[in-house]
C-alpha positions as semicolon CSV with decimal commas, in nm:
position;residue;x (nm);y (nm);z (nm)
1;M;1,657;1,193;-0,568
2;R;1,465;1,372;-0,842
3;R;1,209;1,094;-0,828
4;L;1,145;1,157;-0,456
5;I;0,892;1,438;-0,495
6;T;0,744;1,296;-0,815
7;T;0,675;0,964;-0,645
8;F;0,504;1,122;-0,349
9;L;0,293;1,349;-0,567
10;V;0,191;1,067;-0,797
11;V;0,107;0,815;-0,521
12;L;-0,062;0,989;-0,231
13;V;-0,389;0,912;-0,062
14;L;-0,599;1,136;0,158
15;L;-0,671;0,939;0,475
16;S;-0,791;1,186;0,731
17;G;-0,796;1,548;0,831
18;C;-0,944;1,786;1,079
19;G;-1,241;1,989;0,966
20;P;-1,162;2,302;0,767
21;T;-1,120;2,643;0,929
22;I;-1,331;2,903;0,750
23;Y;-1,330;3,279;0,787
24;K;-1,605;3,494;0,637
25;A;-1,601;3,870;0,675
26;Q;-1,873;4,033;0,879
27;G;-2,122;4,192;0,642
28;F;-1,993;3,974;0,358
29;E;-2,313;3,996;0,150
30;Q;-2,318;4,376;0,158
31;Q;-1,945;4,412;0,100
32;T;-1,937;4,175;-0,197
33;A;-2,269;4,265;-0,361
34;V;-2,090;4,454;-0,641
35;H;-1,839;4,176;-0,712
36;K;-1,873;4,037;-1,063
37;T;-1,535;3,897;-1,166
38;A;-1,257;3,698;-0,997
39;A;-0,903;3,598;-1,093
40;I;-0,733;3,284;-0,961
41;L;-0,360;3,330;-0,907
42;P;-0,098;3,058;-0,951
43;V;-0,091;2,854;-0,630
44;I;0,213;2,909;-0,409
45;V;0,352;2,563;-0,332
46;H;0,615;2,474;-0,072
47;F;0,766;2,127;-0,042
48;K;0,890;2,065;0,313
49;L;1,160;1,799;0,311
50;K;1,337;1,638;0,600
51;P;1,679;1,806;0,655
52;R;1,869;1,506;0,518
53;E;1,660;1,497;0,201
54;K;1,678;1,873;0,163
55;R;2,057;1,863;0,168
56;K;2,052;1,612;-0,117
57;T;1,808;1,813;-0,328
58;D;1,913;2,086;-0,570
59;S;1,746;2,406;-0,447
60;V;1,702;2,553;-0,798
61;W;1,537;2,235;-0,921
62;L;1,314;2,228;-0,611
63;K;1,193;2,583;-0,681
64;Q;1,119;2,486;-1,040
65;E;0,915;2,188;-0,923
66;E;0,721;2,407;-0,679
67;E;0,637;2,650;-0,958
68;K;0,537;2,369;-1,193
69;K;0,307;2,220;-0,931
70;G;0,168;2,564;-0,846
71;M;0,067;2,622;-1,207
72;E;-0,094;2,278;-1,225
73;M;-0,292;2,343;-0,909
74;Q;-0,407;2,681;-1,042
75;R;-0,545;2,504;-1,347
76;K;-0,718;2,244;-1,130
77;M;-0,877;2,516;-0,914
78;Y;-0,995;2,705;-1,221
79;N;-1,146;2,390;-1,372
80;W;-1,326;2,311;-1,046
81;F;-1,483;2,655;-1,027
82;L;-1,556;2,664;-1,400
83;K;-1,752;2,340;-1,406
84;T;-1,972;2,464;-1,122
85;S;-1,982;2,827;-1,240
86;D;-2,362;2,826;-1,269
87;N;-2,372;2,805;-0,890
88;Y;-2,184;3,132;-0,841
89;T;-2,268;3,499;-0,861
90;I;-1,924;3,584;-1,003
91;S;-1,741;3,479;-1,317
92;F;-1,380;3,362;-1,330
93;K;-1,114;3,519;-1,549
94;D;-0,945;3,270;-1,779
95;I;-0,616;3,168;-1,615
96;T;-0,428;3,202;-1,944
97;Q;-0,526;3,569;-1,952
98;T;-0,433;3,602;-1,584
99;N;-0,089;3,448;-1,631
100;D;-0,020;3,643;-1,951
101;A;-0,104;3,968;-1,772
102;L;0,132;3,881;-1,487
103;L;0,415;3,801;-1,728
104;L;0,361;4,118;-1,931
105;A;0,382;4,318;-1,608
106;G;0,710;4,144;-1,521
107;I;0,560;3,956;-1,226
108;K;0,720;3,615;-1,200
109;Y;0,591;3,325;-0,993
110;A;0,832;3,409;-0,709
111;D;0,706;3,771;-0,707
112;I;0,336;3,698;-0,658
113;E;0,350;3,692;-0,277
114;T;0,519;4,033;-0,273
115;K;0,227;4,207;-0,448
116;T;-0,083;4,340;-0,276
117;S;-0,430;4,230;-0,377
118;I;-0,508;4,586;-0,489
119;E;-0,203;4,592;-0,719
120;L;-0,299;4,258;-0,870
121;A;-0,666;4,356;-0,907
122;E;-0,577;4,672;-1,096
123;L;-0,350;4,471;-1,324
124;L;-0,604;4,194;-1,383
125;G;-0,915;4,409;-1,393
126;V;-1,121;4,203;-1,149
127;D;-1,322;4,256;-0,831
128;V;-1,188;3,955;-0,642
129;V;-0,842;3,799;-0,628
130;I;-0,826;3,435;-0,517
131;A;-0,487;3,330;-0,380
132;A;-0,390;2,986;-0,253
133;N;-0,096;2,842;-0,062
134;T;-0,011;2,474;-0,023
135;V;0,250;2,311;0,200
136;I;0,334;1,948;0,131
137;K;0,537;1,778;0,404
138;M;0,725;1,461;0,312
139;P;0,887;1,293;0,613
140;V;0,997;0,962;0,461
141;S;1,228;0,886;0,171
142;E;1,124;0,739;-0,161
143;G;1,292;0,407;-0,089
144;A;1,129;0,374;0,252
145;A;0,785;0,450;0,111
146;V;0,813;0,192;-0,166
147;I;0,940;-0,081;0,067
148;Q;0,666;-0,013;0,323
149;A;0,403;-0,015;0,050
150;L;0,515;-0,357;-0,071
151;L;0,526;-0,503;0,280
152;S;0,229;-0,342;0,447
153;G;-0,015;-0,225;0,182
154;P;-0,150;0,130;0,152
155;Y;-0,264;0,164;0,511
156;G;0,071;0,058;0,655
157;I;0,256;0,361;0,521
158;G;0,387;0,630;0,751
159;S;0,172;0,936;0,690
160;N;0,269;1,281;0,571
161;E;0,070;1,602;0,554
162;A;-0,079;1,850;0,312
163;E;-0,204;2,194;0,408
164;I;-0,397;2,429;0,184
165;S;-0,535;2,778;0,232
166;I;-0,751;2,964;-0,018
167;T;-0,814;3,335;0,033
168;A;-1,053;3,570;-0,147
169;F;-0,957;3,937;-0,136
170;D;-1,196;4,228;-0,190
171;T;-0,976;4,416;-0,431
172;A;-1,149;4,752;-0,386
173;Q;-1,045;4,766;-0,021
174;G;-0,768;4,506;-0,016
175;G;-0,920;4,312;0,270
176;V;-0,986;3,941;0,317
177;V;-1,353;3,853;0,268
178;W;-1,319;3,474;0,287
179;R;-1,052;3,221;0,380
180;Y;-1,055;2,841;0,377
181;E;-0,784;2,640;0,553
182;F;-0,756;2,264;0,556
183;A;-0,490;2,020;0,676
184;A;-0,494;1,652;0,583
185;T;-0,292;1,345;0,674
186;R;-0,212;1,133;0,372
187;S;-0,054;0,802;0,279
188;V;0,043;0,647;-0,055
189;L;-0,165;0,536;-0,354
190;M;-0,341;0,848;-0,478
191;S;-0,230;1,079;-0,758
192;N;-0,172;1,447;-0,696
193;N;-0,462;1,533;-0,929
194;E;-0,693;1,318;-0,717
195;L;-0,559;1,484;-0,402
196;V;-0,633;1,831;-0,541
197;D;-0,978;1,710;-0,646
198;V;-1,051;1,609;-0,287
199;L;-0,925;1,939;-0,148
200;M;-1,111;2,147;-0,407
201;K;-1,432;1,950;-0,371
202;N;-1,438;2,047;-0,004
203;A;-1,337;2,408;-0,069
204;A;-1,591;2,454;-0,350
205;K;-1,873;2,347;-0,119
206;K;-1,781;2,628;0,117
207;F;-1,711;2,897;-0,145
208;P;-1,944;3,181;-0,048
209;Y;-2,029;3,348;-0,382
210;K;-2,338;3,136;-0,441
211;H;-2,685;3,209;-0,566
212;N;-2,944;3,210;-0,291
């Protein structure tokens, strides 16, 4: 059973998805003109299993896997923004420094969602806090996926879904200045890193802190 999630995260393909939903605060340019630095938080990941699979999965181990994947996705997000940093009007705090500051303050992965953006901004010393949530739904079992892949090829697999939301908070006022939401239907044969690349490529195009 421990291979269930690993298999799906290692062999997933992005097939289709509705267009992203994007929120941008009214007066964004004026409100964010003083923003210079941003911190990217560990991504909050939730694996949604079918009830039968959930009953067979150790809950402690599942939480550990969610945290592991959340830290990996944080690193992927940071790398995406870093390699295109010349395009942006803000700089990004190194995620090692971000995570060390959270640990020193006693804020564990499970505690992040309980903290306000203002609290986190004061701790991290930045103008913008970027938080992300991902829900990965897995409706078929490992065995079923492998058998279908062998019989039908990649496009014969029953699909599952991935949802991601990325939110930028104005830490001076604690309000949301930008939010990106995207849901995708996926099938097998793409690694999780490739999946995140696809999601981040789309999100980075819409990230608003860009030079005119």
